[in-house]
Coordinates of C-alpha atoms and ligand atoms in Angstrom, one line a residue:
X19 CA 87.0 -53.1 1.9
X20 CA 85.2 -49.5 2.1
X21 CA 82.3 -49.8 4.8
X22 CA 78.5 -48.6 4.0
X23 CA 76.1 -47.5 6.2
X24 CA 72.5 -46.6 5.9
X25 CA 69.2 -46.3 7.6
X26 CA 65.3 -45.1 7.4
X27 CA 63.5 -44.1 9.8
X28 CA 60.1 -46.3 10.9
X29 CA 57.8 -43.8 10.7
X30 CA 55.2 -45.8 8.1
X31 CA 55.6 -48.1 4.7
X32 CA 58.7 -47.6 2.1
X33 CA 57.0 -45.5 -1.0
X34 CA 58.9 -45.2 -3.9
X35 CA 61.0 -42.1 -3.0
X36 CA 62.6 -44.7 -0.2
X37 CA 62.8 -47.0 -2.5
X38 CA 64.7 -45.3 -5.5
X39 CA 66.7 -42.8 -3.5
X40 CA 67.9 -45.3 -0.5
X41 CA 67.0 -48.7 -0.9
X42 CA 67.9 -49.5 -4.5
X43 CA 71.4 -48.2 -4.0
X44 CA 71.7 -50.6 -0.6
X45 CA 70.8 -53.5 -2.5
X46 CA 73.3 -52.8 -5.5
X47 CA 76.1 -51.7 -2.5
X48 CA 75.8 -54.8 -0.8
X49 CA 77.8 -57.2 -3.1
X50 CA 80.7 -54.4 -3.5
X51 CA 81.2 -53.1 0.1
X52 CA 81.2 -54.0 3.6
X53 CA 77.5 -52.9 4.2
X54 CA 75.2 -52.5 7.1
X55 CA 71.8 -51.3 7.1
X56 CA 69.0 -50.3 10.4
X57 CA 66.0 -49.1 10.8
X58 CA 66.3 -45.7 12.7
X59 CA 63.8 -45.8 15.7
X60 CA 65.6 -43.3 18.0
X61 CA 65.6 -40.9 15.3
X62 CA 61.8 -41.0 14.6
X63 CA 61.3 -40.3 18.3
X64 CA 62.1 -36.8 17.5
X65 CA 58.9 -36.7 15.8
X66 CA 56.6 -38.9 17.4
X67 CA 57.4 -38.8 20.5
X68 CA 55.1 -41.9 21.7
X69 CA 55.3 -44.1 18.3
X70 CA 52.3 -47.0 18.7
X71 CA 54.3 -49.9 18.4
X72 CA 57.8 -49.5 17.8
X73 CA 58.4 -53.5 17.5
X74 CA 56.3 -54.2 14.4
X75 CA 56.5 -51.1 13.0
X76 CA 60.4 -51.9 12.7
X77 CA 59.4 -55.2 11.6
X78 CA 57.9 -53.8 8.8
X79 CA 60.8 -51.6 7.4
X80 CA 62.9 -54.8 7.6
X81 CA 60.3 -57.3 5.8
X82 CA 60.4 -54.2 3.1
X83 CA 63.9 -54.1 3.3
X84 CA 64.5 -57.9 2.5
X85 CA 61.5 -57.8 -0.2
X86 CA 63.4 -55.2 -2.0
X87 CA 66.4 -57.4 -2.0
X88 CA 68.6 -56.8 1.2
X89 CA 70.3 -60.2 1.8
X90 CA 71.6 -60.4 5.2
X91 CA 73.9 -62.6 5.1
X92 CA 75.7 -59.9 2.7
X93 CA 74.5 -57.0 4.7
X94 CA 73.1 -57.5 8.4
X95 CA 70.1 -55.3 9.1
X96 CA 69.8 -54.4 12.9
X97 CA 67.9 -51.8 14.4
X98 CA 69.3 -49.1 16.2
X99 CA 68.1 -49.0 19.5
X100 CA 69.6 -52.5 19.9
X101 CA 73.3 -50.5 19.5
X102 CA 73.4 -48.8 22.8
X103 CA 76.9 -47.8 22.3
X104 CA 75.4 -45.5 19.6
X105 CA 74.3 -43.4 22.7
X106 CA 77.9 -42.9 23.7
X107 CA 79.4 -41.7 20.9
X108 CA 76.4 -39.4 20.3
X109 CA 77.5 -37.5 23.8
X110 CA 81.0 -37.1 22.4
X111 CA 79.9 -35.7 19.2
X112 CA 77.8 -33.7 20.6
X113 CA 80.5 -31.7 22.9
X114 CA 82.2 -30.6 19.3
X115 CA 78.8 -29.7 18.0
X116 CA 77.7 -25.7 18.3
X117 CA 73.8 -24.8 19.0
X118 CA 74.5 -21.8 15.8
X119 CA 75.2 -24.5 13.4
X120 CA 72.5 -27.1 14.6
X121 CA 70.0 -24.4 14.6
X122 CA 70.1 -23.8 11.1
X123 CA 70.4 -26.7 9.5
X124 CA 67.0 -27.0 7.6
X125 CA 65.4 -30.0 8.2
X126 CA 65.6 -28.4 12.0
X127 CA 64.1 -25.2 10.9
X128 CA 61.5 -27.3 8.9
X129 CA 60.4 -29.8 11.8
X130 CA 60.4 -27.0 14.2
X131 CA 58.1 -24.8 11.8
X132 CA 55.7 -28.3 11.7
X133 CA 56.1 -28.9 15.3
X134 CA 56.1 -26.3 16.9
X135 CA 55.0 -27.1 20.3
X136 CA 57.9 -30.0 20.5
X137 CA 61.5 -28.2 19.3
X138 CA 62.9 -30.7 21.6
X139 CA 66.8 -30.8 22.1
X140 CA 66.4 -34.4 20.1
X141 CA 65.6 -32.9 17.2
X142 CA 68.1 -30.2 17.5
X143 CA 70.8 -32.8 17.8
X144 CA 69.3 -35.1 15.1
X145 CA 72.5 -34.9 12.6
X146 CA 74.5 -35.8 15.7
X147 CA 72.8 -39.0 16.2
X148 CA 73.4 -39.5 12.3
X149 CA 76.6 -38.8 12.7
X150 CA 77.3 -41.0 15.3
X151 CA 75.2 -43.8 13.3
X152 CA 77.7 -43.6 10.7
X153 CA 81.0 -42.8 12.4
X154 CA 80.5 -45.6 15.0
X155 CA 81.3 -48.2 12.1
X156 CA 83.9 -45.7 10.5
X157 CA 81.7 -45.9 7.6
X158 CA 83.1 -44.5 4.2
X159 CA 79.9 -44.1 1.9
X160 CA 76.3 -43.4 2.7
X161 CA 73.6 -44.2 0.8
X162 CA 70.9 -41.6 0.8
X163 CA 68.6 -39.2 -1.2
X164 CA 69.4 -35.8 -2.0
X165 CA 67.3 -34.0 0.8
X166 CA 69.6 -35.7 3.7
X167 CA 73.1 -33.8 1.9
X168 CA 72.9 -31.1 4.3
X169 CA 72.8 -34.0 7.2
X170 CA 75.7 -35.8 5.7
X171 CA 78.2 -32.6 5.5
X172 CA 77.4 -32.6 9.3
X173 CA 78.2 -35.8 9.7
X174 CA 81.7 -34.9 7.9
X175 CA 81.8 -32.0 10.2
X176 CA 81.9 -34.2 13.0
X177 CA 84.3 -36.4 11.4
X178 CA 86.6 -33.7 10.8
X179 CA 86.5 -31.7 14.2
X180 CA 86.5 -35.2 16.5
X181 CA 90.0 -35.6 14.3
X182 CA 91.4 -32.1 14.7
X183 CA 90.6 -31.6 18.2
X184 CA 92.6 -34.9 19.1
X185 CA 95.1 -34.9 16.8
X186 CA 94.2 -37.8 15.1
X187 CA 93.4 -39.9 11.4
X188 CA 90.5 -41.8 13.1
X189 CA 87.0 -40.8 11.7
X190 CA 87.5 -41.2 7.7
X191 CA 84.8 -38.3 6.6
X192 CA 81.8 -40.3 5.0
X193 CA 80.7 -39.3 1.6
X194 CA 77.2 -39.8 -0.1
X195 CA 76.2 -42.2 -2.4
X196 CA 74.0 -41.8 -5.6
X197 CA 72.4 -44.7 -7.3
X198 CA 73.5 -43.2 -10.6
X199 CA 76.3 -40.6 -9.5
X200 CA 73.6 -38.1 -9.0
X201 CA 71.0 -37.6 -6.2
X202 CA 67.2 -38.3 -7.5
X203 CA 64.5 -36.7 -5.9
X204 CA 61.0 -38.6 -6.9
X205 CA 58.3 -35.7 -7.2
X206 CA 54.9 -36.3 -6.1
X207 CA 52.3 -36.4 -8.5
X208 CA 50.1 -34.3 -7.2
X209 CA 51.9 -31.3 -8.3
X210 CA 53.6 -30.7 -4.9
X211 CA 57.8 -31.2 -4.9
X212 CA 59.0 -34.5 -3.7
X213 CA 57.2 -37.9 -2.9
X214 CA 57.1 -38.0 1.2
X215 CA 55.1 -39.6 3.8
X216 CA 54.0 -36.4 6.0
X217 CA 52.8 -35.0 2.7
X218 CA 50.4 -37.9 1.9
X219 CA 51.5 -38.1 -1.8
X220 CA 53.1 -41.7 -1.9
X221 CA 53.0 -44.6 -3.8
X222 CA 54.0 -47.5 -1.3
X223 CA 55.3 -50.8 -2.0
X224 CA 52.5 -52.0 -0.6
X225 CA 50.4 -51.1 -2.7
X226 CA 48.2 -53.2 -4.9
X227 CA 48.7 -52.9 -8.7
X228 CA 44.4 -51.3 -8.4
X229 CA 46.1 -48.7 -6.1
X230 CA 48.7 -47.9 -8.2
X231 CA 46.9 -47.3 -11.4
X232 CA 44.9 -45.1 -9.3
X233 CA 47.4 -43.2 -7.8
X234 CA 49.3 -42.4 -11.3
X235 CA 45.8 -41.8 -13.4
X236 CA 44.9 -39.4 -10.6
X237 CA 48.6 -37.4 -11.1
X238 CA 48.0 -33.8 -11.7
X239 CA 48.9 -32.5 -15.3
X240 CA 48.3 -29.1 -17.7
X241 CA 46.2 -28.8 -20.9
X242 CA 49.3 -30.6 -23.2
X243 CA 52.2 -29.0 -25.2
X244 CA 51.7 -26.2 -26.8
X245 CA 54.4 -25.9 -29.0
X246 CA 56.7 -27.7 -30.8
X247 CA 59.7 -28.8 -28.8
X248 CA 58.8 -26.5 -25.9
X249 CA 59.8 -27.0 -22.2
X250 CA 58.0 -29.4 -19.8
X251 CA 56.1 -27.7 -17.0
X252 CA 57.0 -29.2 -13.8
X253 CA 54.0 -31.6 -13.6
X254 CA 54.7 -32.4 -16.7
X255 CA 58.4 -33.1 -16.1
X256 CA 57.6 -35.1 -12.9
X257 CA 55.8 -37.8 -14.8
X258 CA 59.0 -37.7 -17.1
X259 CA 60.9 -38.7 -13.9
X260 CA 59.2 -41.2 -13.5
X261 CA 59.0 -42.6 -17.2
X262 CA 63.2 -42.2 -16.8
X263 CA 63.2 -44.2 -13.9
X264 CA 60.8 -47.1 -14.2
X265 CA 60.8 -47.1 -18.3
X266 CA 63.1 -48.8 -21.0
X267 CA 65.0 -45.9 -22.5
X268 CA 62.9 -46.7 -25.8
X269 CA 59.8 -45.7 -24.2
X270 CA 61.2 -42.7 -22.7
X271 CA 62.5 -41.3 -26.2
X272 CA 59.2 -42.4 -27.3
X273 CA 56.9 -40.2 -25.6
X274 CA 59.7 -38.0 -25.8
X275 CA 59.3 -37.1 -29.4
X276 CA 55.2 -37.0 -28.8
X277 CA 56.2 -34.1 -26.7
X278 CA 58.5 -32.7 -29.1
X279 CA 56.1 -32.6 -31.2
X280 CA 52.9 -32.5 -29.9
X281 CA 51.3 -35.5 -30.4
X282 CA 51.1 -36.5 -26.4
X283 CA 48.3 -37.8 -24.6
X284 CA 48.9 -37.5 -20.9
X285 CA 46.6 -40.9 -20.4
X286 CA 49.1 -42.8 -22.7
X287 CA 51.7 -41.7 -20.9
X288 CA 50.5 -42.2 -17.2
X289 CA 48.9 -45.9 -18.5
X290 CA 52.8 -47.0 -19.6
X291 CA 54.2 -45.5 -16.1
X292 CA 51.2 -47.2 -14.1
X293 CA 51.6 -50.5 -16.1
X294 CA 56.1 -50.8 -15.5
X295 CA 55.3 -49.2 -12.1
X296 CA 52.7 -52.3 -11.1
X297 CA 55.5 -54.6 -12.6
X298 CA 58.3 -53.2 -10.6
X299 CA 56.2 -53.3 -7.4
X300 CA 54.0 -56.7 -7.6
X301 CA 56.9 -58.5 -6.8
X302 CA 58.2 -56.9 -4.2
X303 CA 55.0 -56.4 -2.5
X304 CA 54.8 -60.3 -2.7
X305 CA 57.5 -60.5 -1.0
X306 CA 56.3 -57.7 1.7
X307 CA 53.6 -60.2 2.6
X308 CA 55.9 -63.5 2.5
X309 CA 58.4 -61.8 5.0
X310 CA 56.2 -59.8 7.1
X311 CA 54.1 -63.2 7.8
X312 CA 57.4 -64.6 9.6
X313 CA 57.8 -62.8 12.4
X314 CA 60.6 -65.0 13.9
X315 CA 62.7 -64.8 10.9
X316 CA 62.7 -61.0 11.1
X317 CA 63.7 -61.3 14.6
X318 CA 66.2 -63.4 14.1
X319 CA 67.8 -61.7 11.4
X320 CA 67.6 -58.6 13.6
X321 CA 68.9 -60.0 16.4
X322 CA 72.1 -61.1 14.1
X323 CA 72.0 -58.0 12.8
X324 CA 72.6 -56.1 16.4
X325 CA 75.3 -58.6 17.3
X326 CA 77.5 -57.4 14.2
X327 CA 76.8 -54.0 14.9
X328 CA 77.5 -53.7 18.4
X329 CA 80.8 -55.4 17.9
X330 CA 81.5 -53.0 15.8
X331 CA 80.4 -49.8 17.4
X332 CA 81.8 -51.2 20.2
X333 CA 85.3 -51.6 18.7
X334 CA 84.9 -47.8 17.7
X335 CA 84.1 -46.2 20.9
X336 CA 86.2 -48.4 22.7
X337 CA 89.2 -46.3 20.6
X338 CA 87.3 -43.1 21.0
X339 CA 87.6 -43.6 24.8
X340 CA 91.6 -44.2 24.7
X341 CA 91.7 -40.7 22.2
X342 CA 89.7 -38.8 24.6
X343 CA 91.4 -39.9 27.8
X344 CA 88.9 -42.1 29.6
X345 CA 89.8 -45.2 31.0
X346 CA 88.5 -47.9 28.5
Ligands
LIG427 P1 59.9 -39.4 4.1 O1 60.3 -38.1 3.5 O2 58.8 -40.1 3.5 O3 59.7 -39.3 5.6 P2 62.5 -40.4 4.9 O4 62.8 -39.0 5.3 O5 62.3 -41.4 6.0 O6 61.2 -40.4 4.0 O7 63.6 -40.9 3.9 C1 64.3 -42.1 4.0 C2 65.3 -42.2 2.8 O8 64.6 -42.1 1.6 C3 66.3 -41.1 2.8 O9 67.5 -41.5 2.4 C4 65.7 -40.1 1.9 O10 66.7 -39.3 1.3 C5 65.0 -41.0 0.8 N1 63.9 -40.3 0.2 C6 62.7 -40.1 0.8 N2 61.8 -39.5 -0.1 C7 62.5 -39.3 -1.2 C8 62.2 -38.8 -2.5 N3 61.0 -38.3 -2.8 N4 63.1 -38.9 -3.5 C9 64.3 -39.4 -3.2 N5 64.7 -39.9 -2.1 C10 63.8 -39.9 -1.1
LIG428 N1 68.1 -39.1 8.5 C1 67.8 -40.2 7.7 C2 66.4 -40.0 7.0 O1 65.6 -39.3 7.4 C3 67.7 -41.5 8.5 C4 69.1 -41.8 9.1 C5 69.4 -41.8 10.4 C6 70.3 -42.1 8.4 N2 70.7 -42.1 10.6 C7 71.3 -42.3 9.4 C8 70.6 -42.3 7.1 C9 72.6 -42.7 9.1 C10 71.9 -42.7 6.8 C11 72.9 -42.9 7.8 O2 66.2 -40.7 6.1

């Protein structure tokens, strides 16, 4: 069976970009492949260098993922810093990796820009670390939103040198996966591109349906159509997204035509996003609270989690070792 791999890192609560450009496809992956899922810890020390507590903060990424549907017993969940043999891997991938190439991959160029006091060598190396997250389960398909494709043709490139330079059919290269074929990228509605947590523009699955209604009335739109049939402005077209997304397809064509032909009223529209948005979220914030209450449960599915996946990272590098030459 093909073999999934995915992760986020714990740098605050799943908002609804996480949840409709990773999580959702994890959940529907999980009854057709051989999945596993983490929560990337090492990775967010790139960024925050001294997180504040890195247990419950990974506790909380895994009570989301299991409210948004993540059964373990399907797909273990383990956090990555419990996988030391990651580490190993990482070093080997790293001798095939070139600074040219690292240095401009974008998300680098973008950190380094916000950071600019800590371009450390971690960040530099961050698709190597991905790589080696995926390639130390010989993973085959990736579940991830569209702003992490320039990470996963990296993680090909590894795939594809590590095999060249020895000779060898070992690394299958991992391809993305799309919830719907196609990468979604979930705007924010305040009129700036996509929904992120360092831009402050999220709606989190935490959030209370109050919140929520808030959070959509307050979304950022223009005086109304113009003309028959015209274009949507990107504000516009962003709350569109989310109508697509969250919406039957009726109410979509609905407000639709009230675009076409002029007839829209934004607060209409933003009460029928706001109202399917609170009925997608109430229940998995329920959840949130049930799971995040049972702190042993979480650790022991975590803990199950890390014994799967170091058997199987083991099992990789131990075969990396015998290609390179070391003794195993
Ligand atoms: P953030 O941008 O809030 O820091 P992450 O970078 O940790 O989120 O992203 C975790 C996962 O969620 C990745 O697979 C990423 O592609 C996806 N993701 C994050 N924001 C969005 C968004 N606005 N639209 C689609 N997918 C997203
Ligand atoms: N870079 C990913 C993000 O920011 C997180 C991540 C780390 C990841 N390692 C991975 C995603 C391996 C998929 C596979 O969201």
């Amino acid at each position: 069976m093909e073999k999934v791999v995915s992760g986020i890192r714990p740098t605050g609560n799943l908002h609804l970009g996480n949840y409709f450009g990773a999580v959702r496809s994890f959940v529907k992956m999980q009854d057709e492949y051989n999945c596993m899922f983490f929560i990337a810890d090492w990775h967010s020390l790139t960024t925050h260098p001294k997180p504040e507590n890195i247990q419950s903060s990974a506790r909380t990424i895994l009570a989301e993922y299991l409210a948004c549907g993540i059964d373990p017993e399907k797909a273990p969940i383990y956090v990555q810093s419990d996988v030391r043999e990651t580490i190993e891997l990482y070093l080997y991938l790293n001798m095939n990796m070139y600074l040219g190439e690292l240095e401009r991959v974008t998300t680098f160029k973008e950190k380094a820009r916000q950071q600019p006091d800590n371009v450390n060598a971690g960040l530099l190396t961050y698709p190597t670390l991905m790589a080696a997250d995926i390639l130390q389960h010989r993973a085959n398909k990736v579940p991830v939103g569209k702003d992490q494709e320039q990470n996963m043709e990296m993680a090909r490139k590894c795939a594809r040198r590590f095999n060249n330079i020895y000779g060898v059919e070992f690394f299958p290269e991992p391809e993305n996966f799309y919830f719907a074929d196609k990468a979604v990228k979930i705007p924010g509605l305040d009129g700036s591109g996509k929904m992120g947590k360092s831009t402050g523009n999220c709606i989190y699955l935490r959030d209370d349906d109050k919140t929520i209604r808030k959070k959509v009335m307050r979304a950022v739109t223009d005086n109304g159509p113009e003309a028959m049939n015209s274009p949507r402005p990107e504000v516009i077209e962003n709350l569109f997204t989310f109508l697509k997304i969250v919406s039957a397809p009726d109410v979509y064509s609905y407000f639709d035509e009230k675009w076409n032909d002029c007839t829209l009223r934004y607060g209409d529209l933003k009460k029928q996003i706001a109202e399917d948005l609170c009925a997608l979220v109430a229940p998995i914030r329920e959840r949130i609270e049930e799971y995040s209450a049972n702190t042993e449960l979480l650790d022991r599915i975590a803990a199950r989690g890390a014994e799967v996946a170091r058997a199987s990272a083991a099992a990789t590098v131990d075969e990396v070792r015998r290609i390179i030459g070391f003794r195993r």
